[in-house]
Coordinates of C-alpha atoms in Angstrom, one line a residue:
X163 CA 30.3 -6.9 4.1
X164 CA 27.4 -6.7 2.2
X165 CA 26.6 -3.1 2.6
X166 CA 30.4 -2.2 2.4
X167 CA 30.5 -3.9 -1.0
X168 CA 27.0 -2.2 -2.3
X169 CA 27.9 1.1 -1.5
X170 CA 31.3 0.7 -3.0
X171 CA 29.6 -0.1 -6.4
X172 CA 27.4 3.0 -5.7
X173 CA 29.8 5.4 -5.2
X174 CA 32.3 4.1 -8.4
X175 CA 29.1 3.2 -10.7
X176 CA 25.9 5.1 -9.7
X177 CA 25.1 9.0 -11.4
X178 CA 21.5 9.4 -9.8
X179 CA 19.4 7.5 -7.3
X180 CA 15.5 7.9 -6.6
X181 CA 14.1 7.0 -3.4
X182 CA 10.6 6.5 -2.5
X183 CA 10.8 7.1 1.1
X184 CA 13.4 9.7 3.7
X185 CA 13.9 6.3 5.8
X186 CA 16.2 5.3 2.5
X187 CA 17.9 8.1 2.0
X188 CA 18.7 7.6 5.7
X189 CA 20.0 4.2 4.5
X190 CA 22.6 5.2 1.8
X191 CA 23.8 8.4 4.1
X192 CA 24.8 5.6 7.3
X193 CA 26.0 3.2 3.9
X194 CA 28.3 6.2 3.3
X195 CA 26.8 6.6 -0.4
X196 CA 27.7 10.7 -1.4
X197 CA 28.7 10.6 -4.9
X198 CA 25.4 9.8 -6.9
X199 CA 22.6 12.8 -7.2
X200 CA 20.2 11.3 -5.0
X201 CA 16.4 12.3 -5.3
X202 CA 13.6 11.7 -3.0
X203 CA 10.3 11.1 -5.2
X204 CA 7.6 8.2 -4.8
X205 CA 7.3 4.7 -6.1
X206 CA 6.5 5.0 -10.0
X207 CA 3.6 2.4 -9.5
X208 CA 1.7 5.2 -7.7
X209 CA 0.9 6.7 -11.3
X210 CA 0.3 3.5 -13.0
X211 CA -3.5 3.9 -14.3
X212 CA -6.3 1.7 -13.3
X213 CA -8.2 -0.5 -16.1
X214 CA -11.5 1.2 -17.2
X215 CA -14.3 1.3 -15.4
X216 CA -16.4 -1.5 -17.1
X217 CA -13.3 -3.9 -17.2
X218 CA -13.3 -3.3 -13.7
X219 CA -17.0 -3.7 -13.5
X220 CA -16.7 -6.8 -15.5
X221 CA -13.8 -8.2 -13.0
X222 CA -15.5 -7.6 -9.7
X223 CA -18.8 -9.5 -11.4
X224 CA -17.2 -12.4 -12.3
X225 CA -15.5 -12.7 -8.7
X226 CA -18.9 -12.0 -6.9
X227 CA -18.8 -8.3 -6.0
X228 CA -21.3 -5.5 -7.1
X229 CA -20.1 -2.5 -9.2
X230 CA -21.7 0.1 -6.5
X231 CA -21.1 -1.9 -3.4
X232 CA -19.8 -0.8 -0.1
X233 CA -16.8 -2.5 1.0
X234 CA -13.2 -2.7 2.8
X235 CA -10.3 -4.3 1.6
X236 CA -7.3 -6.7 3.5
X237 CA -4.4 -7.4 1.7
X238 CA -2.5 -9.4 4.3
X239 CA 0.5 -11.3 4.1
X240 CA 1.9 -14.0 6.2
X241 CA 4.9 -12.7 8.1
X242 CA 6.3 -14.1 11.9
X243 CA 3.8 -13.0 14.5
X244 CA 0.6 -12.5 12.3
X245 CA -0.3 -16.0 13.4
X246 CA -1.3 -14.5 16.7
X247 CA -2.9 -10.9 15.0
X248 CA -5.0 -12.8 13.1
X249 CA -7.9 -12.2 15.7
X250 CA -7.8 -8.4 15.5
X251 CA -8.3 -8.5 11.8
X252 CA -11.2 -10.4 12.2
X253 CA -12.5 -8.2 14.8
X254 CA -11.7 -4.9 12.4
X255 CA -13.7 -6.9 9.5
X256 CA -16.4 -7.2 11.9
X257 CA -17.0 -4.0 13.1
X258 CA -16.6 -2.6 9.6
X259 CA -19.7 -4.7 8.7
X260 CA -21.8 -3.9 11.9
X261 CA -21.2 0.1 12.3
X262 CA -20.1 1.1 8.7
X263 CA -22.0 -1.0 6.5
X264 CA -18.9 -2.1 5.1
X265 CA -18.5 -5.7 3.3
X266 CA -14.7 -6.8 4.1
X267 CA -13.3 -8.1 0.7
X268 CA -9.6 -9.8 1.4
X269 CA -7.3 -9.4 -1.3
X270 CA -3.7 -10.8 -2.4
X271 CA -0.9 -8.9 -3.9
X272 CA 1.1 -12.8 -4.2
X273 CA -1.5 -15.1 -4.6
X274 CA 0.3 -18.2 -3.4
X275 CA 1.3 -16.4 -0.1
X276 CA -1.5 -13.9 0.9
X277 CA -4.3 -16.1 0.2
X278 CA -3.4 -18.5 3.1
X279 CA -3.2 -15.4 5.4
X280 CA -6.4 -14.2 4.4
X281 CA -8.0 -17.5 5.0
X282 CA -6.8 -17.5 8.8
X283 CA -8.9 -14.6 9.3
X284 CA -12.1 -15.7 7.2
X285 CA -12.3 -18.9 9.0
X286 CA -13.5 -16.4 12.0
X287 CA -15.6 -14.4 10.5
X288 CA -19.1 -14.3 11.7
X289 CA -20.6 -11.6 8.6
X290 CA -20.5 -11.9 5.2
X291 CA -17.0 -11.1 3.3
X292 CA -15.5 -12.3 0.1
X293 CA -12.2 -13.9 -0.5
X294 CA -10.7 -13.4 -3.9
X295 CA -8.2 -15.9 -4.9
X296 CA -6.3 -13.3 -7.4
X297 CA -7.0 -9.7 -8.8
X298 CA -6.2 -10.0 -12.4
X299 CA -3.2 -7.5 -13.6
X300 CA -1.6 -4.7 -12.0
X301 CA -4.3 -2.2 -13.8
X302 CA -7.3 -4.1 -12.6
X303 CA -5.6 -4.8 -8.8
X304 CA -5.5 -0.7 -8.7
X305 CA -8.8 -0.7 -10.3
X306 CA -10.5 -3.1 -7.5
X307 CA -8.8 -1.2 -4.9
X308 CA -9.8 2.5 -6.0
X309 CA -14.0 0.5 -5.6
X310 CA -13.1 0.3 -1.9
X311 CA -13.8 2.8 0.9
X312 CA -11.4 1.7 3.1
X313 CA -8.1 -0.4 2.4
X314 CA -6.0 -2.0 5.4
X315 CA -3.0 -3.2 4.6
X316 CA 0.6 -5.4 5.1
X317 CA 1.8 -5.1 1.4
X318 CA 3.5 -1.7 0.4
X319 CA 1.7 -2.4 -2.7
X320 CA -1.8 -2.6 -1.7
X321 CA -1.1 0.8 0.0
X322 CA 1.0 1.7 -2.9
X323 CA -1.8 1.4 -5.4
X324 CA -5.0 2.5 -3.5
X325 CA -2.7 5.6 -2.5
X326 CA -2.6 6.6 -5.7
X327 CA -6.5 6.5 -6.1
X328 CA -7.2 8.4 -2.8
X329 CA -8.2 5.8 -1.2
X330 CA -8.4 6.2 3.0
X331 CA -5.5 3.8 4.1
X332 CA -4.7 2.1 7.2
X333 CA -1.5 0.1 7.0
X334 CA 0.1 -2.9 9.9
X335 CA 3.4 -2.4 9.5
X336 CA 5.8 -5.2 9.1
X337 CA 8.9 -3.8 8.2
X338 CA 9.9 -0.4 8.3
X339 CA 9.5 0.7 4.3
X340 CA 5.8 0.0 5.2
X341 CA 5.9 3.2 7.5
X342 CA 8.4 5.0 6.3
X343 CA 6.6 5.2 2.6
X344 CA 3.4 6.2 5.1
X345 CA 4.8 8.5 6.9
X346 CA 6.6 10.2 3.8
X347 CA 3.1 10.7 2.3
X348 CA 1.5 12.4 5.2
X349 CA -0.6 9.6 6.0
X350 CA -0.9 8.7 9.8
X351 CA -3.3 5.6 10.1
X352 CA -0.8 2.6 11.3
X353 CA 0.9 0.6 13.6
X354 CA 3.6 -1.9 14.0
X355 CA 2.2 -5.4 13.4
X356 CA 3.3 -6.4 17.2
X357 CA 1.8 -3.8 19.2
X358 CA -1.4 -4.3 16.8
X359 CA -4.5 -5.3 19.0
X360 CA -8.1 -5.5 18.2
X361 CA -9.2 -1.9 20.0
X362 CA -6.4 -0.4 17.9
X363 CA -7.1 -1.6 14.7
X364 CA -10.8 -0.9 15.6
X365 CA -10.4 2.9 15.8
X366 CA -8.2 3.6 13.0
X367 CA -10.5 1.8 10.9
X368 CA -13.1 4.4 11.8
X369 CA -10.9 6.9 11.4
X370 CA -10.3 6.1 8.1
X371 CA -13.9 5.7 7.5
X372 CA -14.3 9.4 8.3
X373 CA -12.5 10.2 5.7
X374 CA -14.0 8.6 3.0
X375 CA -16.1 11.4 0.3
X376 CA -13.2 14.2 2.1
X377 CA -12.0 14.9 -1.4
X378 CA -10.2 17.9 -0.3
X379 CA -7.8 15.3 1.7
X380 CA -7.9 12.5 -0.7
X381 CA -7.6 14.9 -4.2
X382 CA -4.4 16.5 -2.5
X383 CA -2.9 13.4 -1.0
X384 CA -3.0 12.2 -4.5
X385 CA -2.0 15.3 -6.1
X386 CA 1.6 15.7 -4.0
X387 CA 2.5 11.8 -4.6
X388 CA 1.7 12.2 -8.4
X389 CA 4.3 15.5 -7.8
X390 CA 6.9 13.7 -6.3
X391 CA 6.7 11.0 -8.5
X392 CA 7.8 13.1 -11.6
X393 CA 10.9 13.7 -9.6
X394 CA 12.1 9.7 -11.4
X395 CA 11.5 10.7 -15.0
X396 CA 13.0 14.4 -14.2
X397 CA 15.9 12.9 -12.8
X398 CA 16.0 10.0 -15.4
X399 CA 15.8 13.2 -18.5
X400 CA 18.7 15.0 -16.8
X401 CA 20.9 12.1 -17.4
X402 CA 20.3 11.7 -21.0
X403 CA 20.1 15.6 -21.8
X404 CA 16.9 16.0 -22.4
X405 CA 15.5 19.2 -21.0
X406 CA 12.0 18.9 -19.0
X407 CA 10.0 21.5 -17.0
X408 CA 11.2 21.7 -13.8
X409 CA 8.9 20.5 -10.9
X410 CA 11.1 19.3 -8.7

C-alpha cells in the first residue's frame, strides 16, 4: 500500500527524478511511475571536495596515522549475519598487512553504530591496525579515505566518497543499492555479505591492490561519475529555465 500510495504522489506531484543507480530506475518502472522526466546520474556526494591536504594531514596526526603511510580502510556496519563474517574481515586485514604492506585503518560512517562492528573484528587481529572512533566532517571523511590504497566497504558512503577520489574499491554488499551503485560505475570487486568467506575476500583484496598507481583506470572511473553526476544540476536547470551546456 505503501508503494501504491508513493507512486501515486509521483505521478500527480513529481516533474523530474535523478537516480543514482539502473536498479532504481528499475524500482519506479515495477512502482508504475511514467509521468516524471526521470534521469539516471550519480549520488551528488561523489563531487563533494575533500578538505585540504594539511587539514587532512593535521586530522590523520592527531588520530595516530602518518601523512605518507600505507594503509587499507574498513568501514563496516553492523547488519544481521555480519556477526558470523566478522572472521573473514579479520583474515582480509591480515593478509593486507603480511603481503601488501598495508596497515588496516577501520573507519565509521555512523559512529555510534559502525564503531561496535569494527571492534568485533579488531579484537582478532593479530598485526597492527588503527581504530578511529570518528572522521571529522564529510570533507575530511573523503579526505582520510582518498590517503588509502585500498577501501573495503558495507556503507554506500564509504564507497560513495573514496569513489570519487579513485580510490580501488572492494564493497560486501548488504543490500542491493550497495551493488547496484557498484555495478552502475563499472566497478566489479564485491560480493553479497552471505556468500562472503575469508578466500573471497582475500583475492579481491589483491585484486584491488593491483590497481592501486593504474591512473588510467582510476582518473577515468572518476572522470565518468563526475559526468553523470552533472546529469542532477542539468536536470535541476531545466526546471527553472535556466539554460546549461548540455552533457547529458
Amino acid at each position: 500500500s505503501n508503494r501504491r500510495l508513493t507512486a501515486r504522489v509521483l505521478q500527480k506531484n513529481v516533474d523530474a527524478i535523478t537516480l543514482r543507480d539502473s536498479h532504481s530506475r528499475e524500482e519506479l518502472a515495477d512502482m508504475g511511475v511514467t509521468a516524471p522526466e526521470i534521469v539516471l546520474s550519480a549520488d551528488p556526494t561523489v563531487i563533494l571536495p575533500a578538505a585540504a591536504r594539511e587539514e587532512v594531514d593535521w586530522m590523520m596526526t592527531r588520530r595516530g596515522l602518518t601523512p605518507g603511510g600505507r594503509y587499507i580502510t574498513f568501514v563496516l556496519r553492523p547488519w544481521p549475519g555480519f556477526e558470523e563474517k566478522k572472521t573473514a574481515f579479520a583474515a582480509a586485514a591480515e593478509h593486507a598487512w603480511r603481503v601488501h604492506g598495508l596497515t588496516p585503518v577501520f573507519v565509521p560512517v555512523e559512529p555510534y553504530r559502525d564503531v561496535a562492528a569494527a571492534q568485533k573484528v579488531t579484537a582478532l587481529l593479530r598485526c597492527p591496525f588503527h581504530a578511529l572512533e570518528d572522521t571529522g566532517n564529510s570533507a575530511q571523511t573523503i579526505g582520510l579515505l582518498a590517503r588509502m590504497e585500498v577501501v573495503v566497504s558495507m556503507r554506500l558512503h564509504g564507497l560513495v566518497f573514496a569513489a570519487g577520489q579513485g580510490v580501488p574499491l572492494v564493497g560486501v554488499v548488504y543490500d542491493p543499492k550497495v551493488s547496484s551503485f557498484l555495478s552502475y560505475i563499472g566497478q566489479d570487486l564485491f560480493t553479497d555479505l552471505d556468500s562472503l568467506t575469508a578466500d573471497r575476500l582475500i583475492a579481491q583484496v589483491d585484486a584491488a591492490c593491483t590497481r592501486v598507481g593504474d591512473t588510467a583506470f582510476l582518473t577515468e572511473s572518476v572522470a565518468r561519475l563526475r559526468r553523470v553526476e552533472g546529469r542532477n544540476s542539468q536536470t535541476a536547470a531545466k526546471l527553472l529555465g535556466i539554460a546549461v551546456p548540455d552533457q547529458m
